[in-house]
């Protein structure tokens, strides 16, 4: 499996900017999203991103009636932030479950989605379902254009035994309902490693940068949560 082409990589920034710009013209489309049931939803950002990257998604889900929250752990620097066994993130999910009295829906963008799957494997009793957005969980990290950035920012080597073992576990069939939202025209990660046969799949057309602000993606998340997909 190869990383996306240099052509797709080169247009990531303008495509991401275009996706953000389309939000201004998508109010009527987004209004079609099913109303929420008040369940707790935790949003996990991508590599080096913070809760600010998910602000539009969080506000949209809140407007539909979900108790959507950011993870509150700063920038996503991998195990440096969540703990080598995900213990800090699991505790965050546990606190949210205890406060609400019900399992938490996890929605993760890119690396955040990989982490969401990790938590669901490690503590399935805390998780209602998982939605991943452009998360390359189902193949080698070398099928991305960001694996070197991952190593530099997280301090982990993709071929280290503990990282390989963790990745293999994350790719296993999930113990909770799971949906993978992905794009075959993604310029940073090969879209084919962002889904597998064991998860519900929703294909969109999007760049990687800014995928979580694409109106089509926002509506897809709402439809999954509302049972329309």
PDB file of C-alpha atoms in Angstrom:
ATOM      1  CA  UNK A   1       0.000   0.000   0.000  1.00  0.00           C
ATOM      2  CA  UNK A   2       1.445   3.359  -1.065  1.00  0.00           C
ATOM      3  CA  UNK A   3       0.948   6.876   0.340  1.00  0.00           C
ATOM      4  CA  UNK A   4      -1.196   9.346  -1.622  1.00  0.00           C
ATOM      5  CA  UNK A   5       0.390  10.852  -4.707  1.00  0.00           C
ATOM      6  CA  UNK A   6       2.450  14.037  -4.701  1.00  0.00           C
ATOM      7  CA  UNK A   7      -0.322  15.669  -6.721  1.00  0.00           C
ATOM      8  CA  UNK A   8      -2.905  15.023  -4.022  1.00  0.00           C
ATOM      9  CA  UNK A   9      -0.447  16.113  -1.343  1.00  0.00           C
ATOM     10  CA  UNK A  10       0.254  19.378  -3.160  1.00  0.00           C
ATOM     11  CA  UNK A  11      -3.412  20.439  -3.174  1.00  0.00           C
ATOM     12  CA  UNK A  12      -4.197  19.557   0.444  1.00  0.00           C
ATOM     13  CA  UNK A  13      -4.064  23.142   1.734  1.00  0.00           C
ATOM     14  CA  UNK A  14      -6.253  24.767  -0.963  1.00  0.00           C
ATOM     15  CA  UNK A  15      -8.742  21.896  -0.779  1.00  0.00           C
ATOM     16  CA  UNK A  16      -8.899  22.238   2.980  1.00  0.00           C
ATOM     17  CA  UNK A  17      -9.512  25.981   2.688  1.00  0.00           C
ATOM     18  CA  UNK A  18     -12.243  25.385   0.125  1.00  0.00           C
ATOM     19  CA  UNK A  19     -13.954  22.899   2.422  1.00  0.00           C
ATOM     20  CA  UNK A  20     -14.023  25.444   5.227  1.00  0.00           C
ATOM     21  CA  UNK A  21     -15.417  28.097   2.894  1.00  0.00           C
ATOM     22  CA  UNK A  22     -18.334  25.859   1.871  1.00  0.00           C
ATOM     23  CA  UNK A  23     -19.645  25.879   5.443  1.00  0.00           C
ATOM     24  CA  UNK A  24     -21.067  29.354   4.854  1.00  0.00           C
ATOM     25  CA  UNK A  25     -23.384  27.993   2.163  1.00  0.00           C
ATOM     26  CA  UNK A  26     -24.426  24.733   3.836  1.00  0.00           C
ATOM     27  CA  UNK A  27     -26.849  25.768   6.558  1.00  0.00           C
ATOM     28  CA  UNK A  28     -29.894  24.251   4.871  1.00  0.00           C
ATOM     29  CA  UNK A  29     -28.087  20.981   4.168  1.00  0.00           C
ATOM     30  CA  UNK A  30     -26.819  20.673   7.734  1.00  0.00           C
ATOM     31  CA  UNK A  31     -30.284  21.399   9.076  1.00  0.00           C
ATOM     32  CA  UNK A  32     -31.340  18.013   7.675  1.00  0.00           C
ATOM     33  CA  UNK A  33     -29.293  16.234  10.325  1.00  0.00           C
ATOM     34  CA  UNK A  34     -31.405  14.071  12.664  1.00  0.00           C
ATOM     35  CA  UNK A  35     -32.058  15.534  16.096  1.00  0.00           C
ATOM     36  CA  UNK A  36     -29.881  14.174  18.880  1.00  0.00           C
ATOM     37  CA  UNK A  37     -30.939  12.286  21.996  1.00  0.00           C
ATOM     38  CA  UNK A  38     -28.693  14.044  24.507  1.00  0.00           C
ATOM     39  CA  UNK A  39     -26.099  11.294  24.654  1.00  0.00           C
ATOM     40  CA  UNK A  40     -22.501  12.193  25.652  1.00  0.00           C
ATOM     41  CA  UNK A  41     -20.081  12.569  22.746  1.00  0.00           C
ATOM     42  CA  UNK A  42     -16.326  13.065  23.101  1.00  0.00           C
ATOM     43  CA  UNK A  43     -14.367  14.557  20.186  1.00  0.00           C
ATOM     44  CA  UNK A  44     -10.699  13.620  19.725  1.00  0.00           C
ATOM     45  CA  UNK A  45      -8.450  15.830  17.547  1.00  0.00           C
ATOM     46  CA  UNK A  46      -5.874  14.749  15.006  1.00  0.00           C
ATOM     47  CA  UNK A  47      -2.099  14.805  15.272  1.00  0.00           C
ATOM     48  CA  UNK A  48      -0.778  18.090  16.750  1.00  0.00           C
ATOM     49  CA  UNK A  49      -4.289  19.526  16.798  1.00  0.00           C
ATOM     50  CA  UNK A  50      -6.277  20.598  19.838  1.00  0.00           C
ATOM     51  CA  UNK A  51      -9.975  20.959  20.605  1.00  0.00           C
ATOM     52  CA  UNK A  52     -10.021  24.117  18.488  1.00  0.00           C
ATOM     53  CA  UNK A  53      -9.811  21.959  15.361  1.00  0.00           C
ATOM     54  CA  UNK A  54     -13.147  20.347  16.240  1.00  0.00           C
ATOM     55  CA  UNK A  55     -15.030  23.483  17.262  1.00  0.00           C
ATOM     56  CA  UNK A  56     -17.387  23.462  14.262  1.00  0.00           C
ATOM     57  CA  UNK A  57     -18.174  19.772  14.697  1.00  0.00           C
ATOM     58  CA  UNK A  58     -18.744  20.237  18.425  1.00  0.00           C
ATOM     59  CA  UNK A  59     -21.068  23.206  17.915  1.00  0.00           C
ATOM     60  CA  UNK A  60     -22.987  21.394  15.199  1.00  0.00           C
ATOM     61  CA  UNK A  61     -23.560  18.324  17.343  1.00  0.00           C
ATOM     62  CA  UNK A  62     -24.533  20.489  20.303  1.00  0.00           C
ATOM     63  CA  UNK A  63     -27.077  22.297  18.111  1.00  0.00           C
ATOM     64  CA  UNK A  64     -28.630  18.930  17.266  1.00  0.00           C
ATOM     65  CA  UNK A  65     -29.006  18.059  20.929  1.00  0.00           C
ATOM     66  CA  UNK A  66     -25.901  16.039  21.850  1.00  0.00           C
ATOM     67  CA  UNK A  67     -23.695  16.667  24.889  1.00  0.00           C
ATOM     68  CA  UNK A  68     -20.583  17.112  22.763  1.00  0.00           C
ATOM     69  CA  UNK A  69     -17.297  17.876  24.491  1.00  0.00           C
ATOM     70  CA  UNK A  70     -13.657  18.259  23.517  1.00  0.00           C
ATOM     71  CA  UNK A  71     -11.099  15.998  25.089  1.00  0.00           C
ATOM     72  CA  UNK A  72      -9.497  18.839  27.084  1.00  0.00           C
ATOM     73  CA  UNK A  73      -5.961  17.434  26.875  1.00  0.00           C
ATOM     74  CA  UNK A  74      -4.285  20.067  24.705  1.00  0.00           C
ATOM     75  CA  UNK A  75      -2.544  19.188  21.472  1.00  0.00           C
ATOM     76  CA  UNK A  76      -2.577  15.585  20.356  1.00  0.00           C
ATOM     77  CA  UNK A  77       0.994  14.353  20.681  1.00  0.00           C
ATOM     78  CA  UNK A  78       0.126  10.697  20.914  1.00  0.00           C
ATOM     79  CA  UNK A  79       1.205   8.628  23.906  1.00  0.00           C
ATOM     80  CA  UNK A  80       2.919  11.684  25.380  1.00  0.00           C
ATOM     81  CA  UNK A  81      -0.568  13.015  26.115  1.00  0.00           C
ATOM     82  CA  UNK A  82      -2.826   9.994  26.631  1.00  0.00           C
ATOM     83  CA  UNK A  83      -0.303   7.649  28.304  1.00  0.00           C
ATOM     84  CA  UNK A  84       1.415   4.626  26.824  1.00  0.00           C
ATOM     85  CA  UNK A  85      -1.605   2.450  27.629  1.00  0.00           C
ATOM     86  CA  UNK A  86      -4.114   5.228  26.999  1.00  0.00           C
ATOM     87  CA  UNK A  87      -4.727   5.510  30.730  1.00  0.00           C
ATOM     88  CA  UNK A  88      -5.239   9.290  30.772  1.00  0.00           C
ATOM     89  CA  UNK A  89      -7.703   9.198  27.908  1.00  0.00           C
ATOM     90  CA  UNK A  90      -9.536   6.214  29.368  1.00  0.00           C
ATOM     91  CA  UNK A  91      -9.893   8.114  32.641  1.00  0.00           C
ATOM     92  CA  UNK A  92     -11.316  11.102  30.717  1.00  0.00           C
ATOM     93  CA  UNK A  93     -13.891   8.827  29.100  1.00  0.00           C
ATOM     94  CA  UNK A  94     -14.671   7.184  32.438  1.00  0.00           C
ATOM     95  CA  UNK A  95     -15.295  10.567  34.067  1.00  0.00           C
ATOM     96  CA  UNK A  96     -17.647  11.525  31.241  1.00  0.00           C
ATOM     97  CA  UNK A  97     -19.476   8.186  31.520  1.00  0.00           C
ATOM     98  CA  UNK A  98     -19.853   8.559  35.281  1.00  0.00           C
ATOM     99  CA  UNK A  99     -21.149  12.131  34.964  1.00  0.00           C
ATOM    100  CA  UNK A 100     -23.736  11.211  32.329  1.00  0.00           C
ATOM    101  CA  UNK A 101     -24.630   7.733  33.544  1.00  0.00           C
ATOM    102  CA  UNK A 102     -24.241   6.191  30.094  1.00  0.00           C
ATOM    103  CA  UNK A 103     -21.482   5.014  27.740  1.00  0.00           C
ATOM    104  CA  UNK A 104     -19.757   7.659  25.648  1.00  0.00           C
ATOM    105  CA  UNK A 105     -19.716   7.972  21.865  1.00  0.00           C
ATOM    106  CA  UNK A 106     -16.170   8.656  20.645  1.00  0.00           C
ATOM    107  CA  UNK A 107     -15.576  10.614  17.445  1.00  0.00           C
ATOM    108  CA  UNK A 108     -11.948  10.928  16.377  1.00  0.00           C
ATOM    109  CA  UNK A 109     -10.269  12.706  13.494  1.00  0.00           C
ATOM    110  CA  UNK A 110      -7.199  11.004  11.995  1.00  0.00           C
ATOM    111  CA  UNK A 111      -4.951  10.034  14.952  1.00  0.00           C
ATOM    112  CA  UNK A 112      -7.867  10.871  17.242  1.00  0.00           C
ATOM    113  CA  UNK A 113      -9.890   8.123  15.585  1.00  0.00           C
ATOM    114  CA  UNK A 114      -7.086   5.631  16.086  1.00  0.00           C
ATOM    115  CA  UNK A 115      -7.078   6.576  19.758  1.00  0.00           C
ATOM    116  CA  UNK A 116     -10.848   6.172  19.933  1.00  0.00           C
ATOM    117  CA  UNK A 117     -10.519   2.611  18.663  1.00  0.00           C
ATOM    118  CA  UNK A 118      -7.747   2.010  21.201  1.00  0.00           C
ATOM    119  CA  UNK A 119      -9.964   3.123  24.086  1.00  0.00           C
ATOM    120  CA  UNK A 120     -12.874   1.003  22.849  1.00  0.00           C
ATOM    121  CA  UNK A 121     -10.647  -2.083  22.774  1.00  0.00           C
ATOM    122  CA  UNK A 122      -9.194  -1.371  26.211  1.00  0.00           C
ATOM    123  CA  UNK A 123     -12.403  -0.275  27.966  1.00  0.00           C
ATOM    124  CA  UNK A 124     -15.454  -1.309  25.903  1.00  0.00           C
ATOM    125  CA  UNK A 125     -17.791  -0.861  28.859  1.00  0.00           C
ATOM    126  CA  UNK A 126     -17.177   2.898  28.706  1.00  0.00           C
ATOM    127  CA  UNK A 127     -17.906   3.289  24.991  1.00  0.00           C
ATOM    128  CA  UNK A 128     -21.231   3.285  23.160  1.00  0.00           C
ATOM    129  CA  UNK A 129     -19.824   3.538  19.629  1.00  0.00           C
ATOM    130  CA  UNK A 130     -16.873   4.885  17.673  1.00  0.00           C
ATOM    131  CA  UNK A 131     -16.823   7.101  14.582  1.00  0.00           C
ATOM    132  CA  UNK A 132     -13.468   7.606  12.887  1.00  0.00           C
ATOM    133  CA  UNK A 133     -12.847  10.374  10.356  1.00  0.00           C
ATOM    134  CA  UNK A 134      -9.921   9.842   7.955  1.00  0.00           C
ATOM    135  CA  UNK A 135      -8.160   7.627  10.503  1.00  0.00           C
ATOM    136  CA  UNK A 136      -5.512   5.288   9.018  1.00  0.00           C
ATOM    137  CA  UNK A 137      -6.028   2.374  11.419  1.00  0.00           C
ATOM    138  CA  UNK A 138      -6.134  -0.522   8.968  1.00  0.00           C
ATOM    139  CA  UNK A 139      -2.692  -0.561   7.370  1.00  0.00           C
ATOM    140  CA  UNK A 140       0.947   0.389   7.565  1.00  0.00           C
ATOM    141  CA  UNK A 141       1.763   3.967   8.632  1.00  0.00           C
ATOM    142  CA  UNK A 142       4.077   4.138   5.643  1.00  0.00           C
ATOM    143  CA  UNK A 143       0.968   4.362   3.460  1.00  0.00           C
ATOM    144  CA  UNK A 144       0.714   7.969   4.641  1.00  0.00           C
ATOM    145  CA  UNK A 145       2.596  11.191   4.009  1.00  0.00           C
ATOM    146  CA  UNK A 146       2.694  12.003   7.722  1.00  0.00           C
ATOM    147  CA  UNK A 147       4.460   9.084   9.383  1.00  0.00           C
ATOM    148  CA  UNK A 148       7.689  11.065   9.786  1.00  0.00           C
ATOM    149  CA  UNK A 149       5.733  13.903  11.414  1.00  0.00           C
ATOM    150  CA  UNK A 150       4.119  11.330  13.708  1.00  0.00           C
ATOM    151  CA  UNK A 151       7.525  10.107  14.829  1.00  0.00           C
ATOM    152  CA  UNK A 152       8.865  13.626  15.356  1.00  0.00           C
ATOM    153  CA  UNK A 153       5.851  14.859  17.332  1.00  0.00           C
ATOM    154  CA  UNK A 154       5.094  11.780  19.414  1.00  0.00           C
ATOM    155  CA  UNK A 155       8.628  10.534  20.041  1.00  0.00           C
ATOM    156  CA  UNK A 156       7.567   7.034  18.957  1.00  0.00           C
ATOM    157  CA  UNK A 157       9.005   4.977  16.095  1.00  0.00           C
ATOM    158  CA  UNK A 158       6.411   3.356  13.867  1.00  0.00           C
ATOM    159  CA  UNK A 159       8.473   0.149  13.732  1.00  0.00           C
ATOM    160  CA  UNK A 160       9.029  -0.068  17.501  1.00  0.00           C
ATOM    161  CA  UNK A 161       7.651  -3.385  18.851  1.00  0.00           C
ATOM    162  CA  UNK A 162       5.236  -1.709  21.266  1.00  0.00           C
ATOM    163  CA  UNK A 163       3.875   0.579  18.534  1.00  0.00           C
ATOM    164  CA  UNK A 164       3.488  -2.322  16.096  1.00  0.00           C
ATOM    165  CA  UNK A 165       1.660  -4.382  18.731  1.00  0.00           C
ATOM    166  CA  UNK A 166      -0.629  -1.479  19.623  1.00  0.00           C
ATOM    167  CA  UNK A 167      -1.426  -0.838  15.966  1.00  0.00           C
ATOM    168  CA  UNK A 168      -2.276  -4.497  15.423  1.00  0.00           C
ATOM    169  CA  UNK A 169      -4.680  -4.423  18.362  1.00  0.00           C
ATOM    170  CA  UNK A 170      -6.330  -1.219  17.136  1.00  0.00           C
ATOM    171  CA  UNK A 171      -6.922  -2.780  13.716  1.00  0.00           C
ATOM    172  CA  UNK A 172      -8.737  -5.790  15.208  1.00  0.00           C
ATOM    173  CA  UNK A 173     -12.558  -6.053  14.899  1.00  0.00           C
ATOM    174  CA  UNK A 174     -14.184  -3.678  17.326  1.00  0.00           C
ATOM    175  CA  UNK A 175     -16.197  -4.663  20.427  1.00  0.00           C
ATOM    176  CA  UNK A 176     -18.615  -1.755  19.878  1.00  0.00           C
ATOM    177  CA  UNK A 177     -20.472  -0.411  16.810  1.00  0.00           C
ATOM    178  CA  UNK A 178     -18.023   1.443  14.584  1.00  0.00           C
ATOM    179  CA  UNK A 179     -18.255   3.696  11.547  1.00  0.00           C
ATOM    180  CA  UNK A 180     -15.326   4.781   9.380  1.00  0.00           C
ATOM    181  CA  UNK A 181     -15.705   7.986   7.347  1.00  0.00           C
ATOM    182  CA  UNK A 182     -12.973   8.177   4.719  1.00  0.00           C
ATOM    183  CA  UNK A 183     -11.918   9.645   1.366  1.00  0.00           C
ATOM    184  CA  UNK A 184     -10.024   7.964  -1.436  1.00  0.00           C
ATOM    185  CA  UNK A 185      -8.811  11.434  -2.563  1.00  0.00           C
ATOM    186  CA  UNK A 186      -7.154  12.137   0.817  1.00  0.00           C
ATOM    187  CA  UNK A 187      -3.740  13.709   0.235  1.00  0.00           C
ATOM    188  CA  UNK A 188      -2.110  12.773   3.553  1.00  0.00           C
ATOM    189  CA  UNK A 189      -3.229   9.203   4.214  1.00  0.00           C
ATOM    190  CA  UNK A 190      -4.192   6.426   1.846  1.00  0.00           C
ATOM    191  CA  UNK A 191      -7.958   6.248   2.133  1.00  0.00           C
ATOM    192  CA  UNK A 192      -7.942   2.484   1.740  1.00  0.00           C
ATOM    193  CA  UNK A 193      -6.376   2.070   5.195  1.00  0.00           C
ATOM    194  CA  UNK A 194      -9.054   4.262   6.800  1.00  0.00           C
ATOM    195  CA  UNK A 195     -11.756   1.582   6.688  1.00  0.00           C
ATOM    196  CA  UNK A 196     -12.162  -2.177   6.681  1.00  0.00           C
ATOM    197  CA  UNK A 197     -14.844  -4.814   6.263  1.00  0.00           C
ATOM    198  CA  UNK A 198     -15.500  -5.002   9.983  1.00  0.00           C
ATOM    199  CA  UNK A 199     -16.693  -1.399  10.290  1.00  0.00           C
ATOM    200  CA  UNK A 200     -19.553   0.475   8.700  1.00  0.00           C
ATOM    201  CA  UNK A 201     -18.072   2.612   5.932  1.00  0.00           C
ATOM    202  CA  UNK A 202     -19.091   6.053   4.679  1.00  0.00           C
ATOM    203  CA  UNK A 203     -17.061   7.358   1.757  1.00  0.00           C
ATOM    204  CA  UNK A 204     -16.792  11.121   1.203  1.00  0.00           C
ATOM    205  CA  UNK A 205     -14.814  13.272  -1.174  1.00  0.00           C
ATOM    206  CA  UNK A 206     -12.435  15.417   0.846  1.00  0.00           C
ATOM    207  CA  UNK A 207      -8.916  16.475   1.606  1.00  0.00           C
ATOM    208  CA  UNK A 208      -7.410  15.331   4.893  1.00  0.00           C
ATOM    209  CA  UNK A 209      -6.813  18.830   6.197  1.00  0.00           C
ATOM    210  CA  UNK A 210     -10.105  20.264   7.385  1.00  0.00           C
ATOM    211  CA  UNK A 211     -12.044  17.057   6.756  1.00  0.00           C
ATOM    212  CA  UNK A 212     -13.943  17.560  10.027  1.00  0.00           C
ATOM    213  CA  UNK A 213     -15.400  20.881   8.797  1.00  0.00           C
ATOM    214  CA  UNK A 214     -16.649  19.552   5.470  1.00  0.00           C
ATOM    215  CA  UNK A 215     -20.447  19.880   5.379  1.00  0.00           C
ATOM    216  CA  UNK A 216     -20.734  16.384   3.893  1.00  0.00           C
ATOM    217  CA  UNK A 217     -18.729  14.974   6.794  1.00  0.00           C
ATOM    218  CA  UNK A 218     -20.668  16.917   9.437  1.00  0.00           C
ATOM    219  CA  UNK A 219     -23.933  15.629   8.013  1.00  0.00           C
ATOM    220  CA  UNK A 220     -22.554  12.078   7.767  1.00  0.00           C
ATOM    221  CA  UNK A 221     -21.636  12.142  11.466  1.00  0.00           C
ATOM    222  CA  UNK A 222     -25.114  13.413  12.365  1.00  0.00           C
ATOM    223  CA  UNK A 223     -26.761  10.705  10.268  1.00  0.00           C
ATOM    224  CA  UNK A 224     -24.664   7.971  11.858  1.00  0.00           C
ATOM    225  CA  UNK A 225     -25.507   9.206  15.341  1.00  0.00           C
ATOM    226  CA  UNK A 226     -29.177   9.523  14.411  1.00  0.00           C
ATOM    227  CA  UNK A 227     -29.351   6.041  12.906  1.00  0.00           C
ATOM    228  CA  UNK A 228     -29.982   7.295   9.376  1.00  0.00           C
ATOM    229  CA  UNK A 229     -26.917   5.494   7.932  1.00  0.00           C
TER     230      UNK A 229
END
